[in-house]
C-alpha positions as YAML, in Angstrom:
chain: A
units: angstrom
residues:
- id: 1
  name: UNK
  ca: [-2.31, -20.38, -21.02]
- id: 2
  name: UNK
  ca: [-5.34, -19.59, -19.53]
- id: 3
  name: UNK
  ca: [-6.86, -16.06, -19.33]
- id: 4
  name: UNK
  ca: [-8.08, -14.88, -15.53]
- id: 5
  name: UNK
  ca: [-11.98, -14.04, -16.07]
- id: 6
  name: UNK
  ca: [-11.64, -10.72, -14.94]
- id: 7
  name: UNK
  ca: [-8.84, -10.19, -17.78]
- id: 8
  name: UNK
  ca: [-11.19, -11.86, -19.72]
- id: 9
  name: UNK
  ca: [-13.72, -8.97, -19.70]
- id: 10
  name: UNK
  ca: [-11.71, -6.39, -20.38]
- id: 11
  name: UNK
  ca: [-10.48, -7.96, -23.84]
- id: 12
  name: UNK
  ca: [-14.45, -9.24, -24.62]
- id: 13
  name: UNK
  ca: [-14.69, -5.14, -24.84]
- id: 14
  name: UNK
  ca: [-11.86, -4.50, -27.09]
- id: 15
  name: UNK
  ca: [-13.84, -5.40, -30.09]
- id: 16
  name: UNK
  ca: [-16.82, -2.90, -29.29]
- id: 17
  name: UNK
  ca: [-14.74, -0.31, -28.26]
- id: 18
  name: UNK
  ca: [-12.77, -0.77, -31.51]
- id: 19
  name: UNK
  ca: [-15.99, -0.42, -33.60]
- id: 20
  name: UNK
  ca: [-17.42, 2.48, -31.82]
- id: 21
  name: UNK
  ca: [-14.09, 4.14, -32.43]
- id: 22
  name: UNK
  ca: [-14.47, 3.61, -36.05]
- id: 23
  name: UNK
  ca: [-17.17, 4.84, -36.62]
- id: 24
  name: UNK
  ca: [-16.84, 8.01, -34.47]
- id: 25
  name: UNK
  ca: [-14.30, 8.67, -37.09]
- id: 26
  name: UNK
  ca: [-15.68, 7.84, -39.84]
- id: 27
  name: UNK
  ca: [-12.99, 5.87, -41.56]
- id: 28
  name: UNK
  ca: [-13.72, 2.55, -43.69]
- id: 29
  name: UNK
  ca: [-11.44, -0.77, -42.94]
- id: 30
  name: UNK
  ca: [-9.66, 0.18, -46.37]
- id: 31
  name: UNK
  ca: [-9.07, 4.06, -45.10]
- id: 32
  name: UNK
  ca: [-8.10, 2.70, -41.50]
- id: 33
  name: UNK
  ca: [-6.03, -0.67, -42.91]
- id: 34
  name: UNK
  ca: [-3.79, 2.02, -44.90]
- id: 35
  name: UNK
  ca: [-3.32, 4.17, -41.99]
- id: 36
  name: UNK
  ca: [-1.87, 1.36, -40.05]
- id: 37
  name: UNK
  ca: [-0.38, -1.11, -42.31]
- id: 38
  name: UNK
  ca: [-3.11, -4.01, -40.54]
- id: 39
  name: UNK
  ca: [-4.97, -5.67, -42.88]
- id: 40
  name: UNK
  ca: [-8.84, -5.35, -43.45]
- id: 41
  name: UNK
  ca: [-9.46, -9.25, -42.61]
- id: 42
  name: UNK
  ca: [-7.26, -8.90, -39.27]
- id: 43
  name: UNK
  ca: [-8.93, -5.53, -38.40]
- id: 44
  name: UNK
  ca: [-12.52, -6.60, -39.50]
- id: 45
  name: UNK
  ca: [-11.66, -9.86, -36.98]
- id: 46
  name: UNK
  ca: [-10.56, -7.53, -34.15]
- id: 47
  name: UNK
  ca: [-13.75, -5.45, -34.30]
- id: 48
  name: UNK
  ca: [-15.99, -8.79, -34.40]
- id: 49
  name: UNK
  ca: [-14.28, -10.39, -31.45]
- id: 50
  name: UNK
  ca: [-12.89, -13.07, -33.73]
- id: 51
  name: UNK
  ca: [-9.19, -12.36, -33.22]
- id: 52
  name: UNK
  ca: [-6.99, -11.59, -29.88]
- id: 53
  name: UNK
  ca: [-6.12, -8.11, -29.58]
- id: 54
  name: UNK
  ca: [-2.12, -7.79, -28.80]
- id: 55
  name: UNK
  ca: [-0.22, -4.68, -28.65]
- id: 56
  name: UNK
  ca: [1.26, -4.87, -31.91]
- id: 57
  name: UNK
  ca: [-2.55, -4.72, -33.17]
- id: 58
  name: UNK
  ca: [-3.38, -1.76, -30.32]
- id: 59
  name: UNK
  ca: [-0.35, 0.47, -30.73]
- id: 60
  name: UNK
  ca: [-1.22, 1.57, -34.43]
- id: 61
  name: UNK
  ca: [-5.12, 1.54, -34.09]
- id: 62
  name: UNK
  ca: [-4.47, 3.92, -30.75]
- id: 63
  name: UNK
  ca: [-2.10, 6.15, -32.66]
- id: 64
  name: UNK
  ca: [-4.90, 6.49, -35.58]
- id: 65
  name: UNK
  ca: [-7.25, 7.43, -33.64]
- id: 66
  name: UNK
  ca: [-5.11, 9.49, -31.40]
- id: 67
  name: UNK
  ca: [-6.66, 7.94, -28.08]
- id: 68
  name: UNK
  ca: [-4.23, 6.34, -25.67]
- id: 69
  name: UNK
  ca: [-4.04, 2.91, -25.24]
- id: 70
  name: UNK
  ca: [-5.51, 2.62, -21.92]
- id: 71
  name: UNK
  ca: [-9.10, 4.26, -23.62]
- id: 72
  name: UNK
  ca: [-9.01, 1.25, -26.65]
- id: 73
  name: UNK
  ca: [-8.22, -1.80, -23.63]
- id: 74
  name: UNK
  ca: [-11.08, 0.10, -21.39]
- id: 75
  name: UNK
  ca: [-7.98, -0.21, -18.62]
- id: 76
  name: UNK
  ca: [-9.44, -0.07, -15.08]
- id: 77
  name: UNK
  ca: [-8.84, 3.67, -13.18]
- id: 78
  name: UNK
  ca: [-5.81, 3.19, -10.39]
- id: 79
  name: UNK
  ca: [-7.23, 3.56, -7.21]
- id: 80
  name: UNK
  ca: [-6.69, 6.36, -4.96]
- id: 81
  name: UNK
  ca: [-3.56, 5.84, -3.25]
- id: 82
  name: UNK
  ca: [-3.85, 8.09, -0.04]
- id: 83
  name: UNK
  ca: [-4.43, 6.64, 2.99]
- id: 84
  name: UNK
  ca: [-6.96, 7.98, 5.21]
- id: 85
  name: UNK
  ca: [-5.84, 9.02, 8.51]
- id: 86
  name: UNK
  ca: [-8.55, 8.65, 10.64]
- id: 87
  name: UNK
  ca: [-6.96, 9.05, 14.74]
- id: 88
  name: UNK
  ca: [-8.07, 6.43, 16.94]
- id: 89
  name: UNK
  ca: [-8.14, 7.63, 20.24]
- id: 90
  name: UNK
  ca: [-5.77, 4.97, 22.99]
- id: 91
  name: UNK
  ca: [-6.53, 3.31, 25.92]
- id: 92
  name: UNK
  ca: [-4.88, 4.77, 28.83]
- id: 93
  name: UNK
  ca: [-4.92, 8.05, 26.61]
- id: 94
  name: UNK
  ca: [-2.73, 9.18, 23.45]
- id: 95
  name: UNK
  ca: [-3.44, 9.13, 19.60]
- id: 96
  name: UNK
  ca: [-3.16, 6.34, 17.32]
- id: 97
  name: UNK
  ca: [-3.06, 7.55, 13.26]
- id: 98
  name: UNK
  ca: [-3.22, 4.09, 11.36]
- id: 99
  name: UNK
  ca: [-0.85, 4.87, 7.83]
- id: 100
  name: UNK
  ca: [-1.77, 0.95, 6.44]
- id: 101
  name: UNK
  ca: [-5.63, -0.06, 5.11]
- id: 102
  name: UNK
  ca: [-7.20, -2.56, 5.95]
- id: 103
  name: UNK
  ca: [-6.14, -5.65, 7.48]
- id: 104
  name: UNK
  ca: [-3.09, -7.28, 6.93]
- id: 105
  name: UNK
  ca: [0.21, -8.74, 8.46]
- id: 106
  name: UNK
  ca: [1.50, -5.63, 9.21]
- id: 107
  name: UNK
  ca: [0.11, -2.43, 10.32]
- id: 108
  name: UNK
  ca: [1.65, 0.99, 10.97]
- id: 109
  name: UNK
  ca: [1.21, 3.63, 13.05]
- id: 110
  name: UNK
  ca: [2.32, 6.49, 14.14]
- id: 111
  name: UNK
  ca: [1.39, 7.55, 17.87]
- id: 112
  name: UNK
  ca: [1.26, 10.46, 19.91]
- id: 113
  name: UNK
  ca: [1.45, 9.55, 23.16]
- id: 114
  name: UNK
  ca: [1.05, 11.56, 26.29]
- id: 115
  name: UNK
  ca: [2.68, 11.15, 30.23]
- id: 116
  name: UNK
  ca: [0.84, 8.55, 31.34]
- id: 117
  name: UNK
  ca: [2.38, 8.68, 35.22]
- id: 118
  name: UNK
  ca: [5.39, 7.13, 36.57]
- id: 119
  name: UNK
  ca: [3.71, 3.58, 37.98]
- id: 120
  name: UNK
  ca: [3.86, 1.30, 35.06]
- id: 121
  name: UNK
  ca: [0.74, -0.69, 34.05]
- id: 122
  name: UNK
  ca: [2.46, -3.46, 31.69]
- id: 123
  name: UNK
  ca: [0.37, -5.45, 29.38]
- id: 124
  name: UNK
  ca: [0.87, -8.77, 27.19]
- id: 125
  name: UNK
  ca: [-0.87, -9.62, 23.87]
- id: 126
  name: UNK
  ca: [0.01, -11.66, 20.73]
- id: 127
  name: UNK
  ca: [2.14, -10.15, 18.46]
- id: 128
  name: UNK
  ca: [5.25, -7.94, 17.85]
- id: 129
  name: UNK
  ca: [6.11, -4.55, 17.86]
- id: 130
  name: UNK
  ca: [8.62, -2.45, 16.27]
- id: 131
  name: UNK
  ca: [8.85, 1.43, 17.43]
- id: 132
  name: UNK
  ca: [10.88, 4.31, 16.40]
- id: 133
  name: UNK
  ca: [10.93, 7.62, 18.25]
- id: 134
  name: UNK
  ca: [9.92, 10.42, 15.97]
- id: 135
  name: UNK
  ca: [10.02, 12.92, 18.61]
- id: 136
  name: UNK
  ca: [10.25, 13.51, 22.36]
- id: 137
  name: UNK
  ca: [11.04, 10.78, 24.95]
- id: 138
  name: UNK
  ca: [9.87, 7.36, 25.07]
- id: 139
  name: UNK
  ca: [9.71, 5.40, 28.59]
- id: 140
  name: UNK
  ca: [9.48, 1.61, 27.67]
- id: 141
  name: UNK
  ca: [9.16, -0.40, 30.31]
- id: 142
  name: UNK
  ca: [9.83, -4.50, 28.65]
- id: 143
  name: UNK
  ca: [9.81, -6.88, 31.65]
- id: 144
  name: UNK
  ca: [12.60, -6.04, 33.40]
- id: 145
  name: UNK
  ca: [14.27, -3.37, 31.66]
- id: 146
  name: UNK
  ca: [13.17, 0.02, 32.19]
- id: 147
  name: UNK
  ca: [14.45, 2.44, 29.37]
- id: 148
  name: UNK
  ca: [14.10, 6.12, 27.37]
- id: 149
  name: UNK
  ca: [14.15, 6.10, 24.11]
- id: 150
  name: UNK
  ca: [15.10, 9.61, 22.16]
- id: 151
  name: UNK
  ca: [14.36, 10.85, 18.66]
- id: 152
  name: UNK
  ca: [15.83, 8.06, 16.40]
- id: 153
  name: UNK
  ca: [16.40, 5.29, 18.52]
- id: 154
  name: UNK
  ca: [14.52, 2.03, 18.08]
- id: 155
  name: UNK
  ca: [13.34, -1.11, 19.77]
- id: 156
  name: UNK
  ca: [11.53, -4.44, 19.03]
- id: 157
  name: UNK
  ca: [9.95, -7.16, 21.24]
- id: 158
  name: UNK
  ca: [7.50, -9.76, 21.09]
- id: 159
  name: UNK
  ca: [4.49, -8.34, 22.95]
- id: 160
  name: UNK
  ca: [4.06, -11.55, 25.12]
- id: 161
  name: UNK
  ca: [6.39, -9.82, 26.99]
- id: 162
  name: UNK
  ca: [5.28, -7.53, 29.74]
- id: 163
  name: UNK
  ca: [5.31, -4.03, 28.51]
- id: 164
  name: UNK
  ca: [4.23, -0.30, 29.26]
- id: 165
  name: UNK
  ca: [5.17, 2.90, 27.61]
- id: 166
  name: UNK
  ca: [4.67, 6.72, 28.01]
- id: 167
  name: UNK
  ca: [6.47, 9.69, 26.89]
- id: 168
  name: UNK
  ca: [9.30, 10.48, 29.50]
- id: 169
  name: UNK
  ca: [8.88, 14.17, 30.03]
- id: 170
  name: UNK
  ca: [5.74, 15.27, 32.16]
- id: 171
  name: UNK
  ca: [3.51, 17.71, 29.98]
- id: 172
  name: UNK
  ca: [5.04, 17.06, 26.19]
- id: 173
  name: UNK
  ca: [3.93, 13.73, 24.26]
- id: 174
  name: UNK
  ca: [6.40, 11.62, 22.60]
- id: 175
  name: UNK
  ca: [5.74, 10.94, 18.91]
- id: 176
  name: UNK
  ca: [6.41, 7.30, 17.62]
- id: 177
  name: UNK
  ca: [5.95, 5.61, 14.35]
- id: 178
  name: UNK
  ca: [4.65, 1.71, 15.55]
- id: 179
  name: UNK
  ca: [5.15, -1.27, 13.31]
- id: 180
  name: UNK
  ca: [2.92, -4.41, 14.65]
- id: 181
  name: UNK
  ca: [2.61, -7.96, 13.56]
- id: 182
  name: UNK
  ca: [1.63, -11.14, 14.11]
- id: 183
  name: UNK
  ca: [3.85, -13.06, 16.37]
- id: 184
  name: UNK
  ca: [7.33, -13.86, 14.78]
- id: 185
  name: UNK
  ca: [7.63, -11.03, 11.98]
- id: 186
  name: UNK
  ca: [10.36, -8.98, 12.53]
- id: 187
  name: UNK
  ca: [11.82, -5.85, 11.09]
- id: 188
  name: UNK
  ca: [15.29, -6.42, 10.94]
- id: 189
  name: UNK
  ca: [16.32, -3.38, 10.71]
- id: 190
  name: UNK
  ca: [20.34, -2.69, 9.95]
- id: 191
  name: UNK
  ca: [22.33, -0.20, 11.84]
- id: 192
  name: UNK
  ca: [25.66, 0.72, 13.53]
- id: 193
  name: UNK
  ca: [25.93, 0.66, 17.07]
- id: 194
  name: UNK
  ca: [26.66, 3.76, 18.97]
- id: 195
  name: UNK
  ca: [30.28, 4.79, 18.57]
- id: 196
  name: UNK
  ca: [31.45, 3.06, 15.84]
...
């Protein structure tokens, strides 16, 4: 099997890291071979780059030299997981906070969005959209059905379709978490209908 190059470099530095180790400590390849039950051939090839490094090799050497094993593979830092929330201000007014990064399939949102009058303006555009009302009162207008939305409630459409929203209630937003995608992703999203 082959390795990918980037996995590549990170075991070409095994062997350096492994000798730099050793001699930070100070301990021969007799000293370190009894510590760790490897022998001096395997651990002499390991520090010239002349033998694989596997984790039954790297679990001893780490515990010797009390490092974890992350430090003796040179293991890349995990990113920063937070997502920025930078607000994007909407057309025809409201707040956009994007909770995805960077470009993909499907991006998220969550909206504030204020009362944007009573005379719908509806709009088409590839794509689909999945909202759920976080808060307030949402006034969808989807070609020719003209409903509200309150905290909890749902809806999804292909954005072809004619469509306009608001909040409901003059002088409070309504808050909404959007879920957009390309044309024919869908949530899917499970749930009982009303009464049962």
């Amino acid at each position: 099997m082959d390795t990918p190059p980037n996995h590549q470099a990170v075991l070409d530095e095994v062997a350096p890291r492994l000798r730099r180790l050793r001699a930070k400590s100070g301990l021969t390849l007799a000293s370190l071979s009894e510590v760790t039950g490897i022998s001096r051939s395997t651990l002499s090839r390991l520090e010239s780059g002349g033998r694989r490094p596997s984790l039954e090799l790297l679990l001893p050497l780490a515990a010797a030299y009390r490092v974890p094993l992350d430090e003796l593979v040179g293991a890349p830092e995990v990113g920063d997981p937070r997502v920025r929330l930078t607000p994007r201000t909407l057309p025809g007014g409201g707040t956009a906070v994007p909770l995805t990064r960077g470009p993909g399939p499907l991006q998220a949102f969550k909206m504030l969005i204020p009362h944007r009058g009573t005379e719908p303006d509806p709009r088409t555009h590839e794509g689909y959209e999945w909202l759920y009302v976080l808060d307030g009162r949402l006034r969808l207008v989807l070609a020719d059905h003209d409903l509200v939305l309150g905290p909890g409630e749902a809806a999804e459409f292909d954005t072809r379709l004619p469509h306009w929203f608001t909040s409901a209630d003059e002088g409070r937003p309504v808050e909404i978490l959007s879920l957009f995608g390309r044309q024919g992703e869908r949530m899917h999203v499970r749930a009982k209908p009303r009464g049962q």
